[in-house]
PDB file of C-alpha atoms in Angstrom:
ATOM      1  CA  MET A  11     135.439  36.329 102.534  1.00  0.00           C
ATOM      2  CA  LYS A  12     134.605  36.202  98.934  1.00  0.00           C
ATOM      3  CA  PHE A  13     135.194  39.353  96.705  1.00  0.00           C
ATOM      4  CA  VAL A  14     131.862  40.525  95.520  1.00  0.00           C
ATOM      5  CA  PRO A  15     132.163  43.211  92.752  1.00  0.00           C
ATOM      6  CA  THR A  16     129.040  45.346  94.879  1.00  0.00           C
ATOM      7  CA  THR A  17     128.570  49.229  93.117  1.00  0.00           C
ATOM      8  CA  VAL A  18     127.379  52.536  95.525  1.00  0.00           C
ATOM      9  CA  ALA A  19     124.054  51.470  93.879  1.00  0.00           C
ATOM     10  CA  ASP A  20     124.480  47.828  95.301  1.00  0.00           C
ATOM     11  CA  VAL A  21     124.512  49.258  98.675  1.00  0.00           C
ATOM     12  CA  GLU A  22     121.800  51.553  98.412  1.00  0.00           C
ATOM     13  CA  LYS A  23     119.998  48.927  96.726  1.00  0.00           C
ATOM     14  CA  LEU A  24     120.632  46.614  99.921  1.00  0.00           C
ATOM     15  CA  LYS A  25     119.556  49.147 102.472  1.00  0.00           C
ATOM     16  CA  SER A  26     116.623  50.389 100.474  1.00  0.00           C
ATOM     17  CA  ARG A  27     115.399  46.326 100.735  1.00  0.00           C
ATOM     18  CA  ALA A  28     116.413  46.860 105.035  1.00  0.00           C
ATOM     19  CA  LYS A  29     113.830  49.436 105.442  1.00  0.00           C
ATOM     20  CA  VAL A  30     111.583  46.678 103.681  1.00  0.00           C
ATOM     21  CA  LEU A  31     112.208  43.606 106.131  1.00  0.00           C
ATOM     22  CA  LYS A  32     112.490  46.098 109.165  1.00  0.00           C
ATOM     23  CA  ARG A  33     109.120  46.860 108.159  1.00  0.00           C
ATOM     24  CA  LYS A  34     108.091  43.684 107.623  1.00  0.00           C
ATOM     25  CA  PHE A  35     108.958  41.828 110.627  1.00  0.00           C
ATOM     26  CA  LYS A  36     109.248  44.977 113.187  1.00  0.00           C
ATOM     27  CA  ILE A  37     113.353  43.723 113.617  1.00  0.00           C
ATOM     28  CA  LYS A  38     115.912  46.704 114.348  1.00  0.00           C
ATOM     29  CA  HIS A  39     117.108  48.507 111.485  1.00  0.00           C
ATOM     30  CA  ARG A  40     121.061  46.398 111.625  1.00  0.00           C
ATOM     31  CA  GLU A  41     119.009  43.026 112.386  1.00  0.00           C
ATOM     32  CA  ALA A  42     117.655  44.369 108.774  1.00  0.00           C
ATOM     33  CA  LEU A  43     120.704  45.239 107.173  1.00  0.00           C
ATOM     34  CA  GLU A  44     121.929  41.690 108.166  1.00  0.00           C
ATOM     35  CA  ARG A  45     119.123  39.755 106.695  1.00  0.00           C
ATOM     36  CA  ALA A  46     119.313  41.893 103.384  1.00  0.00           C
ATOM     37  CA  ALA A  47     122.940  41.337 102.860  1.00  0.00           C
ATOM     38  CA  ARG A  48     122.208  37.258 103.343  1.00  0.00           C
ATOM     39  CA  GLU A  49     119.678  37.434 101.194  1.00  0.00           C
ATOM     40  CA  ALA A  50     122.060  38.892  98.661  1.00  0.00           C
ATOM     41  CA  SER A  51     124.595  36.043  99.403  1.00  0.00           C
ATOM     42  CA  TYR A  52     126.775  38.429 101.354  1.00  0.00           C
ATOM     43  CA  LEU A  53     128.029  36.819 104.963  1.00  0.00           C
ATOM     44  CA  HIS A  54     126.919  39.594 106.842  1.00  0.00           C
ATOM     45  CA  TRP A  55     126.534  43.690 106.012  1.00  0.00           C
ATOM     46  CA  HIS A  56     130.469  44.495 106.835  1.00  0.00           C
ATOM     47  CA  HIS A  57     130.886  41.868 104.028  1.00  0.00           C
ATOM     48  CA  VAL A  58     129.012  44.274 102.306  1.00  0.00           C
ATOM     49  CA  THR A  59     131.062  47.605 102.580  1.00  0.00           C
ATOM     50  CA  LEU A  60     134.521  45.879 102.670  1.00  0.00           C
ATOM     51  CA  CYS A  61     133.777  44.414  98.910  1.00  0.00           C
ATOM     52  CA  GLN A  62     131.581  48.398  98.180  1.00  0.00           C
ATOM     53  CA  GLN A  63     135.626  49.353  99.133  1.00  0.00           C
ATOM     54  CA  GLU A  64     137.257  46.962  97.583  1.00  0.00           C
ATOM     55  CA  SER A  65     135.100  47.273  94.826  1.00  0.00           C
ATOM     56  CA  ASP A  66     135.862  51.093  94.699  1.00  0.00           C
ATOM     57  CA  ARG A  67     139.581  50.394  94.990  1.00  0.00           C
ATOM     58  CA  LYS A  68     139.722  48.216  91.801  1.00  0.00           C
ATOM     59  CA  ALA A  69     137.444  50.999  89.682  1.00  0.00           C
ATOM     60  CA  ARG A  70     140.285  53.298  90.231  1.00  0.00           C
ATOM     61  CA  HIS A  71     142.639  51.572  88.407  1.00  0.00           C
ATOM     62  CA  LEU A  72     139.787  49.355  86.395  1.00  0.00           C
ATOM     63  CA  THR A  73     142.264  45.980  86.256  1.00  0.00           C
ATOM     64  CA  VAL A  74     140.923  43.446  83.517  1.00  0.00           C
ATOM     65  CA  THR A  75     140.508  40.771  86.277  1.00  0.00           C
ATOM     66  CA  PHE A  76     137.623  43.729  88.015  1.00  0.00           C
ATOM     67  CA  LEU A  77     136.169  44.396  84.810  1.00  0.00           C
ATOM     68  CA  CYS A  78     135.859  40.231  84.704  1.00  0.00           C
ATOM     69  CA  GLU A  79     134.152  40.090  88.017  1.00  0.00           C
ATOM     70  CA  SER A  80     131.988  42.494  87.160  1.00  0.00           C
ATOM     71  CA  MET A  81     131.530  41.270  83.374  1.00  0.00           C
ATOM     72  CA  THR A  82     130.269  37.653  84.448  1.00  0.00           C
ATOM     73  CA  LYS A  83     127.615  39.869  87.727  1.00  0.00           C
ATOM     74  CA  ASP A  84     126.375  41.467  84.857  1.00  0.00           C
ATOM     75  CA  ALA A  85     125.799  38.533  82.212  1.00  0.00           C
ATOM     76  CA  LEU A  86     124.255  36.835  85.459  1.00  0.00           C
ATOM     77  CA  LYS A  87     121.789  39.561  85.480  1.00  0.00           C
ATOM     78  CA  GLY A  88     120.714  39.085  81.687  1.00  0.00           C
ATOM     79  CA  GLU A  89     122.593  42.015  80.378  1.00  0.00           C
ATOM     80  CA  THR A  90     124.550  43.055  77.191  1.00  0.00           C
ATOM     81  CA  HIS A  91     127.549  44.396  77.241  1.00  0.00           C
ATOM     82  CA  TYR A  92     130.378  44.789  74.302  1.00  0.00           C
ATOM     83  CA  LEU A  93     132.906  46.081  74.993  1.00  0.00           C
ATOM     84  CA  ALA A  94     136.712  46.759  73.743  1.00  0.00           C
ATOM     85  CA  PHE A  95     140.008  47.069  75.214  1.00  0.00           C
ATOM     86  CA  PHE A  96     143.672  46.703  73.580  1.00  0.00           C
ATOM     87  CA  GLU A  97     145.269  46.326  76.550  1.00  0.00           C
ATOM     88  CA  PRO A  98     146.779  44.669  78.415  1.00  0.00           C
ATOM     89  CA  VAL A  99     146.299  42.590  74.623  1.00  0.00           C
ATOM     90  CA  PRO A 100     143.352  43.923  71.692  1.00  0.00           C
ATOM     91  CA  SER A 101     140.229  41.608  73.153  1.00  0.00           C
ATOM     92  CA  VAL A 102     136.763  42.292  73.646  1.00  0.00           C
ATOM     93  CA  LEU A 103     134.615  41.567  76.429  1.00  0.00           C
ATOM     94  CA  LEU A 104     130.826  40.603  76.341  1.00  0.00           C
ATOM     95  CA  ALA A 105     128.127  39.436  78.091  1.00  0.00           C
ATOM     96  CA  ASN A 106     125.426  38.597  75.526  1.00  0.00           C
ATOM     97  CA  GLY A 107     122.188  39.028  77.148  1.00  0.00           C
ATOM     98  CA  LYS A 108     121.479  35.350  78.233  1.00  0.00           C
ATOM     99  CA  GLN A 109     123.677  34.612  81.225  1.00  0.00           C
ATOM    100  CA  THR A 110     126.754  34.403  79.005  1.00  0.00           C
ATOM    101  CA  GLY A 111     129.678  36.003  79.166  1.00  0.00           C
ATOM    102  CA  ALA A 112     133.618  35.858  78.398  1.00  0.00           C
ATOM    103  CA  LEU A 113     136.937  37.781  77.265  1.00  0.00           C
ATOM    104  CA  ILE A 114     138.326  36.556  73.578  1.00  0.00           C
ATOM    105  CA  ALA A 115     141.177  37.977  72.360  1.00  0.00           C
ATOM    106  CA  SER A 116     141.284  40.206  69.281  1.00  0.00           C
ATOM    107  CA  GLU A 117     144.493  38.697  67.328  1.00  0.00           C
ATOM    108  CA  SER A 118     144.367  34.613  68.475  1.00  0.00           C
ATOM    109  CA  PRO A 119     141.850  32.004  68.932  1.00  0.00           C
ATOM    110  CA  ASP A 120     142.533  32.900  72.608  1.00  0.00           C
ATOM    111  CA  CYS A 121     139.211  33.042  74.792  1.00  0.00           C
ATOM    112  CA  LEU A 122     138.648  32.932  78.675  1.00  0.00           C
ATOM    113  CA  ILE A 123     134.923  32.199  79.355  1.00  0.00           C
ATOM    114  CA  LEU A 124     133.482  34.056  82.419  1.00  0.00           C
ATOM    115  CA  VAL A 125     129.532  32.382  82.315  1.00  0.00           C
ATOM    116  CA  VAL A 126     127.535  30.090  80.860  1.00  0.00           C
ATOM    117  CA  GLU A 127     123.839  30.114  80.770  1.00  0.00           C
ATOM    118  CA  GLY A 128     124.233  31.525  84.121  1.00  0.00           C
ATOM    119  CA  GLN A 129     127.040  28.787  85.380  1.00  0.00           C
ATOM    120  CA  GLU A 130     130.202  30.475  86.900  1.00  0.00           C
ATOM    121  CA  VAL A 131     133.296  28.962  85.609  1.00  0.00           C
ATOM    122  CA  LYS A 132     136.426  28.612  87.065  1.00  0.00           C
ATOM    123  CA  TRP A 133     138.905  31.630  85.353  1.00  0.00           C
ATOM    124  CA  ALA A 134     142.025  33.578  86.350  1.00  0.00           C
ATOM    125  CA  ILE A 135     144.370  36.633  85.993  1.00  0.00           C
ATOM    126  CA  GLU A 136     147.202  37.964  87.639  1.00  0.00           C
ATOM    127  CA  GLY A 137     148.863  40.926  88.215  1.00  0.00           C
ATOM    128  CA  GLU A 138     147.652  44.521  86.763  1.00  0.00           C
ATOM    129  CA  GLY A 139     148.733  46.826  83.742  1.00  0.00           C
ATOM    130  CA  GLU A 140     151.598  45.769  81.838  1.00  0.00           C
ATOM    131  CA  ASP A 141     152.599  42.773  83.895  1.00  0.00           C
ATOM    132  CA  THR A 142     148.810  41.408  83.703  1.00  0.00           C
ATOM    133  CA  LYS A 143     148.604  37.676  82.950  1.00  0.00           C
ATOM    134  CA  ILE A 144     145.174  35.799  81.722  1.00  0.00           C
ATOM    135  CA  ALA A 145     144.990  32.596  82.109  1.00  0.00           C
ATOM    136  CA  TRP A 146     143.020  31.948  79.046  1.00  0.00           C
ATOM    137  CA  ASN A 147     141.071  28.165  80.136  1.00  0.00           C
ATOM    138  CA  ALA A 148     139.339  28.008  75.838  1.00  0.00           C
ATOM    139  CA  THR A 149     140.054  28.541  72.507  1.00  0.00           C
ATOM    140  CA  TYR A 150     137.443  30.497  70.168  1.00  0.00           C
ATOM    141  CA  THR A 151     136.316  30.712  66.356  1.00  0.00           C
ATOM    142  CA  LEU A 152     133.788  32.727  64.958  1.00  0.00           C
ATOM    143  CA  GLU A 153     130.274  31.805  63.115  1.00  0.00           C
ATOM    144  CA  THR A 154     127.364  32.879  62.262  1.00  0.00           C
ATOM    145  CA  ASP A 155     125.495  34.745  64.538  1.00  0.00           C
ATOM    146  CA  CYS A 156     127.854  32.419  67.490  1.00  0.00           C
ATOM    147  CA  LEU A 157     131.237  32.063  69.065  1.00  0.00           C
ATOM    148  CA  VAL A 158     132.128  28.779  69.244  1.00  0.00           C
ATOM    149  CA  ALA A 159     134.532  28.322  71.954  1.00  0.00           C
ATOM    150  CA  THR A 160     136.652  25.105  73.070  1.00  0.00           C
ATOM    151  CA  ASP A 161     137.271  24.216  77.162  1.00  0.00           C
ATOM    152  CA  LYS A 162     140.982  24.142  77.079  1.00  0.00           C
ATOM    153  CA  VAL A 163     140.887  21.765  79.828  1.00  0.00           C
ATOM    154  CA  THR A 164     137.897  19.522  79.467  1.00  0.00           C
ATOM    155  CA  GLY A 165     137.384  19.827  75.582  1.00  0.00           C
ATOM    156  CA  ALA A 166     133.543  20.925  76.381  1.00  0.00           C
ATOM    157  CA  VAL A 167     132.598  22.961  73.824  1.00  0.00           C
ATOM    158  CA  HIS A 168     129.801  26.468  73.759  1.00  0.00           C
ATOM    159  CA  ARG A 169     128.123  27.778  71.129  1.00  0.00           C
ATOM    160  CA  ILE A 170     127.766  31.225  72.436  1.00  0.00           C
ATOM    161  CA  PRO A 171     124.904  33.226  70.826  1.00  0.00           C
ATOM    162  CA  ILE A 172     126.171  36.720  69.895  1.00  0.00           C
ATOM    163  CA  ASP A 173     125.703  40.064  68.068  1.00  0.00           C
ATOM    164  CA  GLU A 174     128.255  39.137  65.030  1.00  0.00           C
ATOM    165  CA  GLY A 175     128.260  42.668  63.638  1.00  0.00           C
ATOM    166  CA  LEU A 176     128.760  44.641  66.793  1.00  0.00           C
ATOM    167  CA  LEU A 177     131.604  41.817  67.867  1.00  0.00           C
ATOM    168  CA  ASN A 178     133.302  42.009  64.871  1.00  0.00           C
ATOM    169  CA  ASP A 179     133.042  46.351  65.489  1.00  0.00           C
ATOM    170  CA  ARG A 180     133.985  45.387  68.537  1.00  0.00           C
ATOM    171  CA  ILE A 181     137.833  43.645  67.801  1.00  0.00           C
ATOM    172  CA  ALA A 182     138.206  45.763  65.097  1.00  0.00           C
ATOM    173  CA  GLN A 183     138.381  48.936  66.710  1.00  0.00           C
ATOM    174  CA  SER A 184     140.429  47.191  69.838  1.00  0.00           C
ATOM    175  CA  THR A 185     143.115  46.564  67.048  1.00  0.00           C
ATOM    176  CA  GLU A 186     143.383  50.431  65.172  1.00  0.00           C
ATOM    177  CA  THR A 187     144.933  52.848  66.550  1.00  0.00           C
ATOM    178  CA  TYR A 188     142.471  56.518  66.578  1.00  0.00           C
ATOM    179  CA  ASP A 189     142.570  59.894  67.454  1.00  0.00           C
ATOM    180  CA  ASP A 190     141.288  61.037  71.145  1.00  0.00           C
ATOM    181  CA  LYS A 191     138.712  63.684  68.437  1.00  0.00           C
ATOM    182  CA  ASP A 192     137.654  60.442  67.033  1.00  0.00           C
ATOM    183  CA  PHE A 193     137.786  58.186  70.419  1.00  0.00           C
ATOM    184  CA  ASP A 194     134.948  55.870  70.538  1.00  0.00           C
ATOM    185  CA  LEU A 195     133.319  55.299  74.317  1.00  0.00           C
ATOM    186  CA  THR A 196     133.177  51.112  73.782  1.00  0.00           C
ATOM    187  CA  PHE A 197     137.700  51.551  74.501  1.00  0.00           C
ATOM    188  CA  HIS A 198     138.990  50.883  78.161  1.00  0.00           C
ATOM    189  CA  ASP A 199     141.517  53.321  78.458  1.00  0.00           C
ATOM    190  CA  PRO A 200     143.097  54.359  81.289  1.00  0.00           C
ATOM    191  CA  ASP A 201     144.401  57.462  80.543  1.00  0.00           C
ATOM    192  CA  ASN A 202     141.343  58.719  78.844  1.00  0.00           C
ATOM    193  CA  PRO A 203     139.097  60.512  81.630  1.00  0.00           C
ATOM    194  CA  ASP A 204     136.052  60.115  79.622  1.00  0.00           C
ATOM    195  CA  ALA A 205     136.712  56.924  79.258  1.00  0.00           C
ATOM    196  CA  GLN A 206     137.210  56.274  83.059  1.00  0.00           C
ATOM    197  CA  ALA A 207     133.473  57.709  82.802  1.00  0.00           C
ATOM    198  CA  MET A 208     131.870  55.824  81.401  1.00  0.00           C
ATOM    199  CA  PHE A 209     133.516  52.385  82.561  1.00  0.00           C
ATOM    200  CA  ARG A 210     132.941  53.953  86.211  1.00  0.00           C
ATOM    201  CA  GLN A 211     129.260  54.369  84.709  1.00  0.00           C
ATOM    202  CA  ILE A 212     128.422  50.966  83.881  1.00  0.00           C
ATOM    203  CA  PHE A 213     130.755  49.237  86.582  1.00  0.00           C
ATOM    204  CA  MET A 214     129.682  51.658  89.645  1.00  0.00           C
ATOM    205  CA  GLY A 215     126.601  53.175  89.089  1.00  0.00           C
ATOM    206  CA  GLU A 216     128.556  56.419  88.579  1.00  0.00           C
ATOM    207  CA  GLY A 217     127.394  59.936  86.922  1.00  0.00           C
ATOM    208  CA  LEU A 218     124.468  58.963  86.443  1.00  0.00           C
ATOM    209  CA  GLU A 219     121.619  61.259  85.262  1.00  0.00           C
ATOM    210  CA  PRO A 220     117.534  62.005  85.798  1.00  0.00           C
ATOM    211  CA  ILE A 221     115.991  61.345  82.818  1.00  0.00           C
ATOM    212  CA  ASP A 222     114.644  65.166  82.680  1.00  0.00           C
ATOM    213  CA  ASP A 223     113.265  66.368  79.667  1.00  0.00           C
ATOM    214  CA  ALA A 224     116.714  67.273  77.900  1.00  0.00           C
ATOM    215  CA  ASN A 225     117.615  64.187  78.624  1.00  0.00           C
ATOM    216  CA  LYS A 226     114.433  62.060  77.157  1.00  0.00           C
ATOM    217  CA  ALA A 227     114.749  64.904  73.901  1.00  0.00           C
ATOM    218  CA  ILE A 228     118.342  63.104  73.627  1.00  0.00           C
ATOM    219  CA  LEU A 229     117.090  59.830  74.281  1.00  0.00           C
ATOM    220  CA  MET A 230     114.181  59.961  70.664  1.00  0.00           C
ATOM    221  CA  SER A 231     117.061  61.695  69.000  1.00  0.00           C
ATOM    222  CA  LYS A 232     118.483  58.194  69.492  1.00  0.00           C
ATOM    223  CA  SER A 233     115.272  56.401  68.046  1.00  0.00           C
ATOM    224  CA  TYR A 234     113.693  55.562  71.834  1.00  0.00           C
ATOM    225  CA  SER A 235     110.104  55.772  71.968  1.00  0.00           C
ATOM    226  CA  GLU A 236     108.560  58.347  74.525  1.00  0.00           C
ATOM    227  CA  GLU A 237     106.789  54.761  75.262  1.00  0.00           C
ATOM    228  CA  MET A 238     109.869  52.782  76.301  1.00  0.00           C
ATOM    229  CA  ILE A 239     111.780  56.446  77.934  1.00  0.00           C
ATOM    230  CA  ASN A 240     109.127  56.476  79.866  1.00  0.00           C
ATOM    231  CA  GLU A 241     108.553  52.676  80.875  1.00  0.00           C
ATOM    232  CA  ALA A 242     112.670  53.161  81.767  1.00  0.00           C
ATOM    233  CA  ILE A 243     111.901  55.757  84.386  1.00  0.00           C
ATOM    234  CA  ALA A 244     109.136  53.969  86.657  1.00  0.00           C
ATOM    235  CA  ALA A 245     112.027  51.353  85.925  1.00  0.00           C
ATOM    236  CA  GLY A 246     114.554  53.482  87.579  1.00  0.00           C
ATOM    237  CA  ALA A 247     116.682  54.077  84.487  1.00  0.00           C
ATOM    238  CA  GLN A 248     119.015  56.547  84.742  1.00  0.00           C
ATOM    239  CA  PHE A 249     121.041  58.607  81.882  1.00  0.00           C
ATOM    240  CA  SER A 250     123.983  57.811  80.708  1.00  0.00           C
ATOM    241  CA  ARG A 251     125.464  60.860  78.679  1.00  0.00           C
ATOM    242  CA  PRO A 252     128.305  59.532  77.550  1.00  0.00           C
ATOM    243  CA  ARG A 253     126.832  56.571  76.423  1.00  0.00           C
ATOM    244  CA  GLN A 254     123.667  58.845  75.125  1.00  0.00           C
ATOM    245  CA  SER A 255     121.333  56.107  76.445  1.00  0.00           C
ATOM    246  CA  MET A 256     119.738  54.381  80.042  1.00  0.00           C
ATOM    247  CA  ILE A 257     120.693  52.310  82.484  1.00  0.00           C
ATOM    248  CA  TYR A 258     118.810  50.684  84.422  1.00  0.00           C
ATOM    249  CA  PRO A 259     119.173  49.673  88.621  1.00  0.00           C
ATOM    250  CA  ILE A 260     119.947  45.994  89.608  1.00  0.00           C
ATOM    251  CA  MET A 261     116.290  44.875  90.724  1.00  0.00           C
ATOM    252  CA  SER A 262     114.955  41.463  91.851  1.00  0.00           C
ATOM    253  CA  SER A 263     111.638  41.140  92.518  1.00  0.00           C
ATOM    254  CA  ASP A 264     112.914  40.597  95.973  1.00  0.00           C
ATOM    255  CA  ASP A 265     112.680  44.468  95.816  1.00  0.00           C
ATOM    256  CA  ILE A 266     109.270  44.767  95.864  1.00  0.00           C
ATOM    257  CA  GLU A 267     107.566  44.687  99.003  1.00  0.00           C
ATOM    258  CA  GLU A 268     104.377  42.591  98.655  1.00  0.00           C
ATOM    259  CA  GLU A 269     101.100  43.807  99.724  1.00  0.00           C
ATOM    260  CA  ALA A 270      99.357  43.302 102.860  1.00  0.00           C
TER     261      ALA A 270
END
């Protein structure tokens, strides 16, 4: 069975969808779960639970493979992330908000293309920790607001729009030394509890808080408008304390039951 990165929040979303299907088609709860799973491209409900268990196992170790799988999923949803790493090699994992994602080496022109404009690309990573072997499938250069990736096999050239300033900042972070007290939460450090918490929030949806008045005040101090915050609350967003920002749930039009 194909592994699909699956968070606890994903499972709850599917359960909610199953309730909609149960009411709409007047079917048993078990059948509704099976339908919800198949709608989301799982083979069956047991496939969902197996993927969630495997995702949880991988998240505990935060392997590069798991993070790339999760970033692929986030990229396909149109999310934006720029995350700096210094192990196994200094690198940056990114999703550009336009259904494209990649892992780029910070000290060499190597690049691992994950997904381009909504189309997944075949990639491979073996091992964990210091034994991680990344099969870089492309090389890259940086131009103004653009990452130019060239496929090593086909020679195809992909011009990937990026936030140039943010990417350069993350590249610099991945190659510099730091003190724990100055730790930037965009790093992936398996030994730092704060970094672990942030990654589990981004990739597993854990530890998020309701956006209450206190958290709303924090967001407004970060230049979020009250209107923007209220719209996010209505959309189901929650507060991430490590990121001092909001994280939205996985949403699709299928999650909304049409009015009769």
